[in-house]
């Protein structure tokens, strides 16, 4: 019935004008609720505009047309994306408008998205180029096709500025889109060369033999990605700085219309690194394909170990985590549209049940075959897994000892020396401050709110956990104190519901050493208490950089920019004090500015892209300051907490 109504209204009533009004209403709806279409209007949302346009170019490549995509970040904040595909069709649409006008102004225009077998409509992908146009103050599409160069221009959220016209001749083919995100919608946002490069590199890995180039005209940076060996190159890239145990294992197969391709390689590290993709889009929260892969390798290794009598103890078996220790893997599955199901808030988790059984059986069969054909590699991986199992069991026994009381005194002793506890018993309300340096720690202890705030001073640099095993962590005094203070275990046995604190707050000086300590601590939490980050319980305190004293009193200033702004508004005499570190504030000042929930500004730590963060942590541990700063900006999504200064 509804279908009938739609058809009849299109056939008879829709005059050109009425059509145009509808289009403007459609685009206006996007401008009114941008979040519904692109998730958010922050930096992340603005990058969605780029992904949207780039994905159209990538689809053209996937369909077999073109092999080159270029992205230019211009100085004025606009972006150009170009491909060498067939070019958007330039003929007249049945409405009387040109096809490009329809594609770039009508929501979900064109059969392209429905037809393309693997176009992902999961989550926020594939909302269409018209959404980008609606959220841009300027957009220009140039098409090379049929021997001509044609161009159409829009402004002001998708209004036609100049209809499609021929502007030249050329034998080339392709599409070039330039757009300027609307500054009213994306306030103070800028594009990040790093973010765009990372995503483009990932796409280049997943679609072998395409070249993707990214150029930042503002900072004169450029990057070019081209990989002939697809996800094999991807896993090699991830393991670039690690010692690998063998050449990548690679297999691909199709079952029940689902394609599964996997590249995996063991390293001598303790980290597990699994990245999964569905129809070339990352599934950041995993899902059924990842579960299937994990079950498949666990079974294959256990079966192989048992049939070759390689396990100690007759009922012994390896846990999934033992089998994954040191493993890097890329899982890429292709699922037809009608079977696609996504879950979770950000739609980053595959729900399709069939993907689980298919990935599991393909993985199991291929790994089993590989192990039988490669005895030596099989033995080295199994030896490592066996060690992981033994370490896991030893750690569990040690924890049980502690629980039974034997270790308790020791634990108490470790803590009593340093930790100033909170007296309150409402753990969710309690806060643990990890403070850089004994002197700042000493200042914080007497002024804290004793009921809810605990202070643990940290001396000097924290152990770099990038390459440390759980044993090394447990042997490190500083980190053990943190573990005991939080009291919720470590690694696999970590249980955030047992935490003695609802908030863990890292408080360091606002200088280079301070930011280094932040990263080291975040790395520790990321590796050994990850649920704490996932639950939004980890924070970074932001001590002020300056205090300004005027006749009216003292005011604290957080950033250099704010200081400049403030200076402009001040007349008469004033005195600026710069705090080089927490230690330069007197205790009351420290409490007032950085610890008091009424005034302080806390930033919640959330790791945007876990896998790349892991790789980058590596880069960061060097002595260079710039990449570290950049890493903090790009990766750790410091979202302002609710209780920040006005
Ligand atoms: C810079 C971003 O958007 N590239 C694109 C094509 C090619 C075709 C197409 C696009 C036709 C009727 C929808 C060409 N020839 N890069 C891009 N390249 N869209 S977008 O078609 C759109 C459909 O309605 C194309 C034959 N078929 C398709």
Short mmCIF file of N, CA, C and O and ligand atoms in Angstrom, two decimals, residues 52-61 63 65 69-70 80-89 93 99 102-104 109-113 115 129 141 145 174-178, ligand 1:
data_model
loop_
_atom_site.label_atom_id
_atom_site.label_comp_id
_atom_site.label_asym_id
_atom_site.label_seq_id
_atom_site.Cartn_x
_atom_site.Cartn_y
_atom_site.Cartn_z
N UNK A 52 33.05 8.99 3.87
CA UNK A 52 31.89 8.83 3.02
C UNK A 52 32.26 8.99 1.53
O UNK A 52 31.90 8.18 0.70
N UNK A 53 32.98 10.06 1.25
CA UNK A 53 33.37 10.33 -0.14
C UNK A 53 34.42 9.32 -0.61
O UNK A 53 34.32 8.76 -1.70
N UNK A 54 35.41 9.07 0.25
CA UNK A 54 36.46 8.12 -0.13
C UNK A 54 35.86 6.74 -0.40
O UNK A 54 36.23 6.07 -1.37
N UNK A 55 34.90 6.32 0.43
CA UNK A 55 34.29 5.00 0.24
C UNK A 55 33.64 4.87 -1.13
O UNK A 55 33.63 3.79 -1.72
N UNK A 56 33.07 5.96 -1.62
CA UNK A 56 32.49 5.89 -2.97
C UNK A 56 33.56 5.62 -4.00
O UNK A 56 33.36 4.84 -4.94
N UNK A 57 34.72 6.26 -3.84
CA UNK A 57 35.83 6.01 -4.74
C UNK A 57 36.34 4.58 -4.59
O UNK A 57 36.63 3.90 -5.58
N UNK A 58 36.41 4.11 -3.35
CA UNK A 58 36.89 2.76 -3.08
C UNK A 58 35.94 1.72 -3.69
O UNK A 58 36.37 0.72 -4.26
N UNK A 59 34.64 1.99 -3.60
CA UNK A 59 33.66 1.08 -4.22
C UNK A 59 33.90 0.95 -5.71
O UNK A 59 33.78 -0.14 -6.28
N UNK A 60 34.24 2.06 -6.31
CA UNK A 60 34.50 2.04 -7.75
C UNK A 60 35.70 1.12 -8.02
O UNK A 60 35.68 0.33 -8.96
N UNK A 61 36.72 1.20 -7.17
CA UNK A 61 37.90 0.33 -7.32
C UNK A 61 37.53 -1.13 -7.07
O UNK A 61 37.93 -2.02 -7.82
N UNK A 63 34.75 -2.52 -7.53
CA UNK A 63 34.00 -3.01 -8.68
C UNK A 63 34.87 -3.24 -9.91
O UNK A 63 34.39 -3.65 -10.95
N UNK A 65 37.01 -0.81 -11.34
CA UNK A 65 37.30 0.36 -12.17
C UNK A 65 38.25 1.29 -11.44
O UNK A 65 37.94 1.81 -10.36
N UNK A 69 43.50 6.45 -5.72
CA UNK A 69 42.68 7.41 -4.97
C UNK A 69 43.61 8.42 -4.32
O UNK A 69 44.66 8.06 -3.78
N UNK A 70 43.22 9.68 -4.40
CA UNK A 70 44.06 10.72 -3.86
C UNK A 70 43.23 11.63 -2.95
O UNK A 70 42.10 11.96 -3.29
N UNK A 80 39.89 17.54 -0.99
CA UNK A 80 39.58 17.01 -2.32
C UNK A 80 39.84 15.52 -2.33
O UNK A 80 40.86 15.07 -1.81
N UNK A 81 38.89 14.76 -2.88
CA UNK A 81 39.08 13.32 -3.05
C UNK A 81 38.92 13.03 -4.53
O UNK A 81 37.97 13.50 -5.17
N UNK A 82 39.87 12.28 -5.10
CA UNK A 82 39.80 11.99 -6.53
C UNK A 82 40.01 10.50 -6.77
O UNK A 82 40.75 9.85 -6.04
N UNK A 83 39.32 9.96 -7.77
CA UNK A 83 39.61 8.59 -8.19
C UNK A 83 39.72 8.54 -9.71
O UNK A 83 39.34 9.49 -10.39
N UNK A 84 40.27 7.43 -10.23
CA UNK A 84 40.34 7.27 -11.68
C UNK A 84 39.42 6.15 -12.16
O UNK A 84 39.77 5.34 -12.98
N UNK A 85 38.22 6.13 -11.57
CA UNK A 85 37.20 5.16 -11.98
C UNK A 85 36.49 5.61 -13.26
O UNK A 85 37.06 6.35 -14.07
N UNK A 86 35.24 5.19 -13.39
CA UNK A 86 34.52 5.52 -14.64
C UNK A 86 33.99 6.94 -14.66
O UNK A 86 33.59 7.46 -15.70
N UNK A 87 33.94 7.58 -13.49
CA UNK A 87 33.30 8.89 -13.41
C UNK A 87 31.81 8.70 -13.16
O UNK A 87 31.20 7.79 -13.73
N UNK A 88 31.24 9.55 -12.32
CA UNK A 88 29.80 9.47 -12.05
C UNK A 88 29.06 9.72 -13.36
O UNK A 88 29.43 10.62 -14.12
N UNK A 89 28.03 8.94 -13.67
CA UNK A 89 27.27 9.17 -14.91
C UNK A 89 26.78 10.62 -15.00
O UNK A 89 26.40 11.21 -13.99
N UNK A 93 18.63 12.63 -15.45
CA UNK A 93 17.83 11.73 -14.63
C UNK A 93 16.38 11.96 -15.02
O UNK A 93 16.03 12.99 -15.60
N UNK A 99 22.23 13.60 -13.43
CA UNK A 99 22.47 12.52 -12.47
C UNK A 99 23.33 12.98 -11.29
O UNK A 99 23.00 12.71 -10.14
N UNK A 102 21.32 14.77 -8.75
CA UNK A 102 20.48 13.86 -7.97
C UNK A 102 21.32 13.15 -6.91
O UNK A 102 20.97 13.10 -5.73
N UNK A 103 22.47 12.61 -7.34
CA UNK A 103 23.30 11.85 -6.40
C UNK A 103 23.76 12.70 -5.23
O UNK A 103 23.78 12.24 -4.09
N UNK A 104 24.09 13.95 -5.50
CA UNK A 104 24.65 14.77 -4.42
C UNK A 104 23.62 15.60 -3.66
O UNK A 104 23.98 16.36 -2.78
N UNK A 109 20.49 8.57 -2.53
CA UNK A 109 20.19 8.53 -3.96
C UNK A 109 20.92 7.39 -4.65
O UNK A 109 21.97 6.95 -4.22
N UNK A 110 20.30 6.93 -5.72
CA UNK A 110 21.01 6.01 -6.61
C UNK A 110 20.94 4.56 -6.17
O UNK A 110 20.90 4.25 -4.99
N UNK A 111 20.94 3.68 -7.15
CA UNK A 111 20.86 2.26 -6.85
C UNK A 111 22.22 1.71 -6.49
O UNK A 111 22.36 0.55 -6.14
N UNK A 112 23.25 2.54 -6.58
CA UNK A 112 24.61 2.10 -6.38
C UNK A 112 24.76 1.31 -5.08
O UNK A 112 25.34 0.24 -5.06
N UNK A 113 24.20 1.88 -4.03
CA UNK A 113 24.43 1.27 -2.72
C UNK A 113 23.67 -0.03 -2.56
O UNK A 113 24.11 -0.92 -1.88
N UNK A 115 22.86 -2.01 -5.09
CA UNK A 115 23.37 -3.00 -6.04
C UNK A 115 24.73 -3.57 -5.63
O UNK A 115 24.93 -4.76 -5.65
N UNK A 129 26.72 10.60 -0.38
CA UNK A 129 27.44 11.84 -0.63
C UNK A 129 26.55 13.05 -0.37
O UNK A 129 27.05 14.14 -0.07
N UNK A 141 31.88 19.05 -7.71
CA UNK A 141 32.14 17.72 -8.25
C UNK A 141 32.57 17.85 -9.69
O UNK A 141 31.87 18.48 -10.50
N UNK A 145 34.54 12.00 -18.06
CA UNK A 145 33.76 10.89 -18.60
C UNK A 145 33.29 11.24 -20.01
O UNK A 145 33.00 12.39 -20.28
N UNK A 174 37.19 9.60 -14.38
CA UNK A 174 37.31 9.66 -12.92
C UNK A 174 36.40 10.70 -12.31
O UNK A 174 35.69 11.42 -13.02
N UNK A 175 36.41 10.74 -10.98
CA UNK A 175 35.56 11.67 -10.24
C UNK A 175 36.42 12.44 -9.24
O UNK A 175 37.28 11.85 -8.59
N UNK A 176 36.20 13.74 -9.16
CA UNK A 176 36.93 14.56 -8.17
C UNK A 176 35.90 15.33 -7.36
O UNK A 176 35.08 16.06 -7.92
N UNK A 177 35.93 15.14 -6.06
CA UNK A 177 34.99 15.85 -5.19
C UNK A 177 35.77 16.74 -4.22
O UNK A 177 36.71 16.27 -3.58
N UNK A 178 35.40 18.02 -4.17
CA UNK A 178 36.00 18.92 -3.18
C UNK A 178 34.88 19.45 -2.29
O UNK A 178 33.82 19.82 -2.80
C1 LIG B 1 35.93 11.04 -5.19
C2 LIG B 1 34.84 10.12 -4.88
O1 LIG B 1 32.48 9.17 -5.80
N1 LIG B 1 33.51 7.95 -7.41
C3 LIG B 1 32.43 7.42 -8.02
C4 LIG B 1 31.25 6.35 -9.60
C5 LIG B 1 30.94 5.65 -10.73
C6 LIG B 1 29.63 5.35 -11.00
C7 LIG B 1 28.65 5.79 -10.11
C8 LIG B 1 30.23 6.74 -8.75
C9 LIG B 1 24.66 5.55 -11.20
C10 LIG B 1 23.22 5.87 -11.10
C11 LIG B 1 24.02 5.91 -8.94
C12 LIG B 1 29.82 4.91 -13.42
N2 LIG B 1 29.49 4.25 -14.55
N3 LIG B 1 34.66 9.19 -5.92
C13 LIG B 1 33.48 8.78 -6.35
N4 LIG B 1 32.48 6.75 -9.15
N5 LIG B 1 28.95 6.47 -8.99
S1 LIG B 1 30.84 7.57 -7.42
O2 LIG B 1 27.38 5.51 -10.34
C14 LIG B 1 26.38 6.01 -9.48
C15 LIG B 1 25.10 5.35 -9.79
O3 LIG B 1 22.95 6.17 -9.77
C16 LIG B 1 29.26 4.60 -12.22
C17 LIG B 1 28.58 3.26 -14.45
N6 LIG B 1 28.00 2.95 -13.26
C18 LIG B 1 28.37 3.59 -12.17
#
